[in-house]
Amino acid sequence: WVRQWMERRGATERNGVILCNPPYGERLDDPDLLGLAAVGTVADAVPLRDANRIIVAHGLTALDAAGLPGIRALVEVDVGAHRCGVEPGQPALALASRIAGCEHLNFAGLHAYQGAAQHVRTTDERRVLIDKAVQQVRATRALLHEYGLQADIVTGAGTGTYLFEATSGVYN
C-alpha cells in the first residue's frame, strides 16, 4: 500500500530508493501519510518520545481505521547453519504464536535457510544436510498446523541446494 500511495502522489524510483515530495498544500493529517510516518518512525528504531510518540500514536490509529492487513512476518528457523533464527519445533511455535497475536503483524510462514550446506563440497553431503532441514521444517509446520497456524510460505533455498528444497514438497 505504501508504494501505491506514493505512486498516486507522483513518486519516482531511483536505484531502489523511492523519492516523493507531497504536493503543496497536502494535509499532514492525511491518514495514509500518518500511517506511512508511523511505520517509518518505528522502522528507523528512533526513540518513541515527544513528537515521535505522537506520530506513531496517530499513525497506528490511522492504520487501524484503514483496515489494512498489516505486515506479513516470517519466523526464521535455524535448520543447521547455527547463525540465526529460533530452533525448530516449540521455539518456532512460540514465536509464530506471538506474531499471530500482534495486532499489526500476520504470521505468514517460515524462513529456513541452511546456509552452511551451500559450502559443502559434494552433492551427496549437501543433500544429507537439506534432508535434515526439510525434516525439521516439515515437523515444525505440522506443529504450527496443530495449533491453528498456517505456514503458507516456506522459503530459504540457496544456489547450491535449490533443487533439493524445490523438490522437497515443503519449500515453496
Short mmCIF file of C-alpha atoms in Angstrom, two decimals:
data_model
loop_
_atom_site.label_atom_id
_atom_site.label_comp_id
_atom_site.label_asym_id
_atom_site.label_seq_id
_atom_site.Cartn_x
_atom_site.Cartn_y
_atom_site.Cartn_z
CA TRP A 1 0.00 0.00 0.00
CA VAL A 2 2.92 2.36 0.63
CA ARG A 3 4.12 2.08 -2.96
CA GLN A 4 0.59 2.66 -4.28
CA TRP A 5 0.13 5.70 -2.06
CA MET A 6 3.44 7.14 -3.20
CA GLU A 7 2.77 6.46 -6.87
CA ARG A 8 -0.58 8.28 -6.57
CA ARG A 9 1.41 11.27 -5.36
CA GLY A 10 3.93 11.24 -8.19
CA ALA A 11 6.74 9.27 -6.56
CA THR A 12 9.70 8.18 -8.62
CA GLU A 13 12.19 5.41 -8.05
CA ARG A 14 15.95 5.74 -8.48
CA ASN A 15 18.35 2.91 -7.68
CA GLY A 16 15.80 1.20 -5.47
CA VAL A 17 15.01 4.37 -3.48
CA ILE A 18 11.54 5.87 -3.76
CA LEU A 19 11.54 9.66 -3.90
CA CYS A 20 8.38 11.60 -3.13
CA ASN A 21 7.51 15.13 -2.11
CA PRO A 22 3.91 15.62 -1.02
CA PRO A 23 2.13 18.13 -3.28
CA TYR A 24 1.98 21.68 -1.94
CA GLY A 25 -0.86 22.07 0.49
CA GLU A 26 -1.36 18.38 1.22
CA ARG A 27 -2.65 17.97 4.73
CA LEU A 28 -0.29 16.39 7.19
CA ASP A 29 -3.20 14.61 8.86
CA ASP A 30 -3.87 12.53 5.74
CA PRO A 31 -4.45 9.00 7.18
CA ASP A 32 -2.20 7.43 4.53
CA LEU A 33 0.59 9.87 5.34
CA LEU A 34 0.23 9.33 9.08
CA GLY A 35 0.36 5.56 8.63
CA LEU A 36 3.47 5.85 6.49
CA ALA A 37 5.08 8.17 9.03
CA ALA A 38 4.33 5.73 11.86
CA VAL A 39 5.81 2.76 10.01
CA GLY A 40 8.87 4.80 9.01
CA THR A 41 9.40 6.06 12.55
CA VAL A 42 9.19 2.59 14.09
CA ALA A 43 11.29 1.02 11.31
CA ASP A 44 14.03 3.59 11.90
CA ALA A 45 14.06 2.49 15.55
CA VAL A 46 14.13 6.07 16.83
CA PRO A 47 13.25 6.79 20.44
CA LEU A 48 9.47 6.86 20.94
CA ARG A 49 9.22 10.13 22.82
CA ASP A 50 8.00 13.63 22.15
CA ALA A 51 6.94 14.16 18.51
CA ASN A 52 7.89 10.61 17.51
CA ARG A 53 5.45 9.16 20.04
CA ILE A 54 2.68 11.43 18.72
CA ILE A 55 3.40 10.49 15.09
CA VAL A 56 3.33 6.78 15.90
CA ALA A 57 0.17 7.03 18.02
CA HIS A 58 -1.78 8.93 15.35
CA GLY A 59 -0.31 6.81 12.55
CA LEU A 60 -1.25 3.49 14.17
CA THR A 61 -4.76 4.81 14.76
CA ALA A 62 -4.95 5.74 11.06
CA LEU A 63 -3.67 2.30 10.06
CA ASP A 64 -6.29 0.63 12.25
CA ALA A 65 -9.03 2.69 10.66
CA ALA A 66 -7.77 1.88 7.15
CA GLY A 67 -8.35 -1.84 7.69
CA LEU A 68 -5.02 -2.76 6.10
CA PRO A 69 -3.77 -6.33 6.57
CA GLY A 70 -0.60 -5.38 8.44
CA ILE A 71 2.90 -6.73 7.99
CA ARG A 72 3.28 -10.34 6.94
CA ALA A 73 6.08 -11.83 9.02
CA LEU A 74 8.16 -14.97 8.60
CA VAL A 75 9.72 -16.84 11.50
CA GLU A 76 13.34 -17.66 10.79
CA VAL A 77 14.14 -21.21 11.86
CA ASP A 78 17.70 -22.43 12.46
CA VAL A 79 17.86 -25.64 10.42
CA GLY A 80 21.55 -26.29 10.93
CA ALA A 81 23.60 -23.23 9.98
CA HIS A 82 23.62 -22.02 13.63
CA ARG A 83 23.84 -18.36 12.63
CA CYS A 84 20.36 -17.03 13.29
CA GLY A 85 16.76 -17.99 13.81
CA VAL A 86 14.92 -19.85 16.52
CA GLU A 87 15.15 -23.58 16.99
CA PRO A 88 12.60 -25.68 15.07
CA GLY A 89 9.56 -27.06 16.87
CA GLN A 90 8.32 -25.46 20.08
CA PRO A 91 10.54 -22.33 19.92
CA ALA A 92 9.29 -21.59 16.39
CA LEU A 93 5.71 -22.20 17.53
CA ALA A 94 6.17 -19.80 20.45
CA LEU A 95 7.44 -17.01 18.19
CA ALA A 96 4.81 -17.64 15.50
CA SER A 97 2.11 -17.53 18.19
CA ARG A 98 3.39 -14.19 19.47
CA ILE A 99 3.41 -12.78 15.93
CA ALA A 100 -0.11 -14.08 15.29
CA GLY A 101 -1.24 -12.38 18.49
CA CYS A 102 0.03 -8.96 17.41
CA GLU A 103 -2.47 -6.51 16.03
CA HIS A 104 -0.36 -5.28 13.11
CA LEU A 105 1.58 -8.45 12.31
CA ASN A 106 0.38 -11.53 10.48
CA PHE A 107 2.22 -14.83 10.67
CA ALA A 108 2.92 -15.79 7.05
CA GLY A 109 5.33 -18.70 7.25
CA LEU A 110 8.88 -19.88 7.80
CA HIS A 111 12.29 -18.86 6.56
CA ALA A 112 14.54 -21.92 6.85
CA TYR A 113 17.87 -21.32 5.14
CA GLN A 114 20.57 -23.93 5.64
CA GLY A 115 23.44 -21.61 4.72
CA ALA A 116 26.17 -23.99 5.82
CA ALA A 117 25.03 -26.51 3.18
CA GLN A 118 25.95 -24.03 0.46
CA HIS A 119 29.65 -24.51 1.28
CA VAL A 120 29.74 -28.30 1.42
CA ARG A 121 31.71 -29.68 -1.49
CA THR A 122 29.80 -32.75 -2.63
CA THR A 123 26.22 -33.00 -3.79
CA ASP A 124 25.57 -36.02 -1.58
CA GLU A 125 26.74 -34.17 1.54
CA ARG A 126 24.53 -31.20 0.65
CA ARG A 127 21.55 -33.49 0.13
CA VAL A 128 22.03 -35.01 3.61
CA LEU A 129 22.05 -31.55 5.22
CA ILE A 130 18.99 -30.38 3.27
CA ASP A 131 17.10 -33.61 4.00
CA LYS A 132 17.63 -32.92 7.72
CA ALA A 133 16.47 -29.31 7.26
CA VAL A 134 13.39 -30.48 5.36
CA GLN A 135 12.51 -32.90 8.18
CA GLN A 136 12.83 -30.09 10.74
CA VAL A 137 10.68 -27.74 8.66
CA ARG A 138 8.07 -30.40 7.97
CA ALA A 139 7.79 -31.21 11.70
CA THR A 140 7.64 -27.51 12.63
CA ARG A 141 4.99 -26.84 10.02
CA ALA A 142 2.90 -29.77 11.32
CA LEU A 143 3.21 -28.46 14.88
CA LEU A 144 2.12 -24.99 13.77
CA HIS A 145 -0.86 -26.54 12.00
CA GLU A 146 -1.85 -28.42 15.17
CA TYR A 147 -2.11 -25.04 16.91
CA GLY A 148 -4.09 -23.42 14.11
CA LEU A 149 -1.24 -21.54 12.43
CA GLN A 150 -0.71 -21.89 8.69
CA ALA A 151 2.82 -21.54 7.31
CA ASP A 152 1.72 -20.61 3.80
CA ILE A 153 5.24 -19.51 2.86
CA VAL A 154 8.32 -21.68 3.40
CA THR A 155 11.44 -20.12 1.97
CA GLY A 156 15.18 -20.38 2.36
CA ALA A 157 16.68 -22.24 -0.60
CA GLY A 158 20.24 -21.48 -1.69
CA THR A 159 22.05 -21.64 -5.01
CA GLY A 160 23.88 -24.87 -4.17
CA THR A 161 20.84 -26.65 -2.77
CA TYR A 162 17.87 -25.12 -4.58
CA LEU A 163 16.90 -28.31 -6.41
CA PHE A 164 16.70 -30.23 -3.13
CA GLU A 165 14.47 -27.64 -1.46
CA ALA A 166 12.33 -27.17 -4.58
CA THR A 167 11.59 -30.89 -4.89
CA SER A 168 11.08 -31.44 -1.15
CA GLY A 169 7.39 -30.62 -1.21
CA VAL A 170 7.97 -28.35 1.81
CA TYR A 171 9.64 -25.23 0.42
CA ASN A 172 7.65 -23.10 -1.96
#
